[in-house]
C-alpha positions as a printed Julia matrix, in Angstrom:
174×3 Matrix{Float64}:
   0.0     0.0     0.0
   1.85    3.04   -1.17
  -0.15    6.18   -0.56
   2.8     8.46   -0.91
   3.72    8.22    2.77
   3.81    4.52    3.48
   6.32    2.43    1.65
   5.85   -0.78    3.63
   2.69   -2.86    3.88
   2.3    -5.08    6.93
   0.29   -8.29    6.99
  -0.18  -10.56   10.0
  -1.46  -14.09    9.4
  -2.9   -15.76   12.5
  -4.49  -19.09   13.18
  -4.13  -22.35   14.97
  -1.72  -25.18   14.29
  -2.77  -27.16   11.29
  -4.69  -24.38    9.51
  -1.98  -23.7     6.94
  -1.0   -20.3     8.35
   2.66  -20.74    7.46
   1.93  -22.11    4.0
  -0.39  -19.17    3.28
   2.22  -16.68    4.42
   4.84  -18.47    2.28
   2.59  -18.13   -0.77
   1.91  -14.48    0.03
   5.61  -13.67    0.57
   6.6   -15.43   -2.65
   3.95  -13.5    -4.55
   5.32  -10.22   -3.16
   8.84  -11.23   -4.23
   7.59  -12.16   -7.72
   5.95   -8.74   -7.86
   9.32   -7.1    -7.26
   8.97   -6.01   -3.63
  11.5    -6.26   -0.87
   9.96   -8.8     1.54
  10.65   -9.87    5.11
   8.82  -12.68    6.9
   8.79  -14.08   10.41
   6.92  -16.88   12.17
   5.85  -17.76   15.69
   4.51  -21.27   16.03
   4.85  -22.59   19.54
   2.83  -25.74   20.2
   1.43  -25.56   16.68
   1.41  -29.35   16.42
  -1.08  -29.38   19.29
  -3.39  -26.74   17.84
  -1.72  -23.73   19.5
  -1.57  -20.22   18.08
   0.5   -19.65   14.99
   1.34  -16.25   13.54
   3.41  -15.12   10.63
   4.3   -11.53    9.81
   4.95  -10.55    6.19
   6.15   -7.07    5.33
   6.65   -5.86    1.79
   7.53   -2.58    0.17
  10.3    -0.62   -1.47
  12.69   -1.4     1.35
  11.9    -3.42    4.47
  14.31   -3.42    7.4
  12.67   -5.78    9.9
  10.53   -8.92    9.56
   8.38   -8.16   12.61
   5.22   -6.07   12.27
   5.27   -3.45   15.04
   2.28   -3.38   17.4
  -0.52   -1.28   15.93
   0.96   -1.13   12.44
  -0.54   -4.09   10.57
  -2.48   -3.05    7.5
  -4.12   -6.47    7.36
  -4.88   -9.12    9.96
  -5.7   -12.39    8.23
  -7.25  -14.64   10.88
  -7.81  -18.23    9.78
  -9.81  -18.91   12.93
 -12.25  -16.51   14.58
 -10.63  -17.14   17.99
  -7.48  -15.45   16.73
  -9.1   -12.1    15.88
  -9.3   -10.66   19.4
  -6.0   -12.22   20.38
  -4.18  -10.48   17.5
  -6.24   -7.3    17.13
  -3.6    -5.12   18.89
  -1.27   -5.55   15.89
  -3.79   -3.89   13.57
  -3.41   -0.19   12.81
  -6.39    2.13   12.96
  -8.33    1.59    9.76
  -6.61   -1.75    9.1
  -8.61   -4.59    7.58
  -9.44   -7.92    9.24
  -9.98  -10.84    6.89
 -11.61  -13.93    8.39
 -13.13  -17.13    7.03
 -16.55  -15.97    8.25
 -17.91  -15.4     4.73
 -16.72  -18.8     3.51
 -18.02  -20.48    6.65
 -21.36  -18.82    6.04
 -21.49  -20.36    2.59
 -19.81  -23.72    3.09
 -20.17  -24.34    6.82
 -17.44  -24.8     9.43
 -14.14  -26.19    8.25
 -14.58  -29.42   10.21
 -17.79  -30.04    8.27
 -16.31  -29.59    4.8
 -16.95  -32.64    2.68
 -13.81  -33.12    0.64
 -15.61  -35.51   -1.68
 -18.21  -33.0    -2.85
 -16.81  -29.48   -2.38
 -13.95  -27.67   -4.08
 -13.12  -26.15   -0.69
 -11.4   -28.55    1.7
  -9.62  -28.37    5.03
  -6.34  -28.57    3.1
  -6.94  -25.66    0.73
  -9.07  -23.39    2.93
  -6.05  -21.13    3.51
  -5.67  -20.56   -0.25
  -9.31  -19.42   -0.44
  -8.56  -16.89    2.31
  -5.58  -15.69    0.24
  -8.01  -15.17   -2.62
  -9.98  -12.82   -0.37
  -6.78  -11.0     0.64
  -5.67  -10.71   -2.99
  -8.47   -8.21   -3.59
  -6.7    -5.72   -1.32
  -3.05   -5.94   -2.34
  -1.45   -4.76   -5.58
   0.03   -8.06   -6.8
  -0.34   -9.2   -10.41
  -2.66  -12.15  -10.98
   0.02  -14.21  -12.72
   2.31  -13.78   -9.71
  -0.39  -15.19   -7.42
  -0.67  -18.2    -9.7
   3.11  -18.6    -9.83
   3.37  -18.4    -6.02
   0.58  -20.93   -5.52
   2.21  -23.32   -7.98
   5.55  -22.98   -6.18
   4.06  -23.81   -2.77
   1.39  -26.48   -3.17
   1.98  -30.19   -3.7
   2.26  -31.34   -7.28
  -1.09  -32.45   -8.6
  -3.08  -30.05   -6.36
  -2.37  -26.82   -8.25
  -5.61  -26.75  -10.25
  -7.74  -27.33   -7.17
  -5.83  -24.72   -5.16
  -6.13  -22.2    -7.99
  -9.84  -22.94   -8.15
 -10.38  -22.18   -4.46
  -8.15  -19.09   -4.73
 -10.64  -17.76   -7.29
 -13.51  -18.92   -5.07
 -12.07  -16.74   -2.31
 -11.78  -13.81   -4.71
 -15.39  -14.26   -5.75
 -16.77  -14.4    -2.22
 -14.41  -11.68   -1.04
 -16.19   -9.2    -3.28
 -19.8   -10.13   -2.53
């Protein structure tokens, strides 16, 4: 987000262990690199294997000096679980945007009820759908999103992940 004063955009990804927080932030950071930005990334994932909180900060801009998003300076808080919104809200700047799976949950139901046999959205690609929602608010080129997704998802799952990325974009605008 470069409004003439800000040269660095700060994004905090937050969720619980197993929600794909780190994979989503990897995709996002790669996309920013492909788009030509200087990018720094950090992760905190204590007890993530047992469902504990996981956060990842990604900062991009003309020149980024630190990987950590300062308190109150996140432009975006991407919470993969509603329980992480209040816990991480202090990182958000005034006027910052919170992106949650609420809209997708309203359409498809809770993640633990997703039927991987009948829906394009699964517990494994839910994070990519959330990235689709985020993509509506950052200046990255579409082909760089696709390139970053391809670089980070298992071989053979690219088409499905790209499909849910576009699903997220569609429901992010409605």
